[in-house]
Steps between C-alpha positions, in 0.01 A plus 500: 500500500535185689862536549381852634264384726733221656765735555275745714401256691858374614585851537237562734572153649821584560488904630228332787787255591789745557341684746341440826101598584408697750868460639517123456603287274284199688190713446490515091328142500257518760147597389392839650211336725814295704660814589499670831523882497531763775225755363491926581171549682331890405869542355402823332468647846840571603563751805493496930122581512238274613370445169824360370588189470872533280822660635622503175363541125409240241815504312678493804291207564591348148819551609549344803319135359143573505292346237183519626339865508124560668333856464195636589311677186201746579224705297670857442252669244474190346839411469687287696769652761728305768307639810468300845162454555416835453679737239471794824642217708803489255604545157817354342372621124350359228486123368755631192765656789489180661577316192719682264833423748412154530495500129841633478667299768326184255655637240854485695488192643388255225537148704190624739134349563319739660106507654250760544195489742309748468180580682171657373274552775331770317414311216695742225487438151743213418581709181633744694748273628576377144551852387759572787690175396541595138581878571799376696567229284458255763258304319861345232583337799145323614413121522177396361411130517296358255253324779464490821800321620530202774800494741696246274443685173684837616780612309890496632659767556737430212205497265328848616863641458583345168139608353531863670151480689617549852321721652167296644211689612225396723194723644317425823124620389343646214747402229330391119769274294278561211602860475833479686633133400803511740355690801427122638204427816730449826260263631427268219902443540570563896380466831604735791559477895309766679608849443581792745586233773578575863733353722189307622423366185843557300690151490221226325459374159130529464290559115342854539413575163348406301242368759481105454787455308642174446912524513536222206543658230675872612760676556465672840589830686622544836431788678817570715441887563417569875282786566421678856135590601537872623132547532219216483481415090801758413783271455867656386801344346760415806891612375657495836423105510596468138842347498357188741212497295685442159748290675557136393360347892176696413452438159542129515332476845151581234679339172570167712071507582447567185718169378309301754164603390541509071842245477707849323598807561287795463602696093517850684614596831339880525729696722439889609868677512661234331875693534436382858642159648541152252270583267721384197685253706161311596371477100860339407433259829160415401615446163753247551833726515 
């Protein structure tokens, strides 16, 4: 049994050294919190209308280098469905639609970390979450820590692989660890820039949320998705601005505040129409490649 046990663990040892993570080698031994990644904003919302924010799906998103995914969840009959703001606004399907292809890209592409934010505005039961995880099988591939972690005591990338929990899930409001153990609270973890920003307010570094939030301690979120005021209060993703917007001047002309202000880079650069301009370019650049 010992002999068994030893030889597992070289095995494992040695199938996380052969291959890169996330598409580099360099990456396997840093700890997930000392990572920089260019993030999907609304990326279940993929079309030309002005309640999109993706040209191009989530697997397509996968595909290009994205490891970061944010969605928008809302109350449909008591279930939760992808909808932007408003299920009559739009309606990319239900939380199991949006997850069974991530699933199966997972399943292809076995040297991936990948993160979920998910929102719950609406304050839907966290079980109902944790039921759309384990129809799509999802839930084999989630991280659950065993206490709330500090910014040194993350895991590698290399270990998340090796152990097969790579898949980490975080919820803005309304989440309850005690029924849904790996759904983890955003903001006991993160901090965030302002969101929806302007061109008046769009390149700074500032805490938003959660609202007197120290930055020792977190990860943080940069919101680098520019939006245009068409009406006073009714603010609309911007694509024909998109490729300068996810272009490396612009997203280091916030990152480099962002440095100045917290000593690091921000974890998560959150990008609308990320098949526009550097976006992959910037998070190897900001991650030392």
């Amino acid at each position: 049994m010992r002999h068994s046990i030893a030889f597992s663990a070289l095995a494992v040892a040695a199938g996380s050294l052969a291959a890169d993570c996330n598409g580099h080698a360099e990456l396997c031994d840093r700890r997930y919190s000392n990572i920089t990644f260019a993030g999907a904003h609304n990326s279940p919302f993929v079309g030309i209308g002005p309640s999109d924010n993706q040209f191009t799906s989530p697997t397509d998103q996968l595909n290009q280098g994205i490891r970061f995914l944010q969605a928008q969840a809302r109350d449909q009959d008591g279930s939760p469905e992808m909808c932007h703001t408003s299920c009559i606004l739009e309606d990319a399907g239900s939380l199991e639609s949006y997850l069974s292809p991530i699933k199966t890209w997972l399943d292809g592409n076995p040297n991936e970390v990948l993160t979920l934010l998910i929102t719950n505005e609406d304050a839907i039961d966290i079980t109902k979450f944790g039921d759309a995880f384990t129809s799509t099988g999802l839930d084999s591939y989630v991280f659950t820590p065993e206490k709330q972690l500090a910014l040194d005591e993350w895991p590698t990338l290399a270990d998340l692989i090796s152990s097969g929990n790579r898949v980490i899930v975080f919820m803005d409001y309304n989440m309850d660890t005690s029924k849904v153990p790996y759904i983890l609270d955003e903001f006991a973890y993160w901090f965030e820039t302002p969101f929806s920003p302007t061109k008046d307010n769009f390149i700074q570094c500032n805490i938003d949320r959660p609202a007197g939030a120290s930055a020792d301690g977190r990860m943080f979120l940069a919101n680098h998705n520019l939006n245009v005021e068409i009406l006073p209060d009714v603010l609309v993703p911007d694509p024909v601005d998109a490729a300068d917007t996810n272009s490396i001047a612009s997203i280091t002309s916030q990152t480099d505040i962002c440095v100045q202000n917290y000593g690091r880079n921000p974890n998560v650069v959150l990008l609308d129409f990320v098949s526009e301009g550097d976006t992959i370019a910037v998070q190897d650049q900001l991650n030392g490649f």
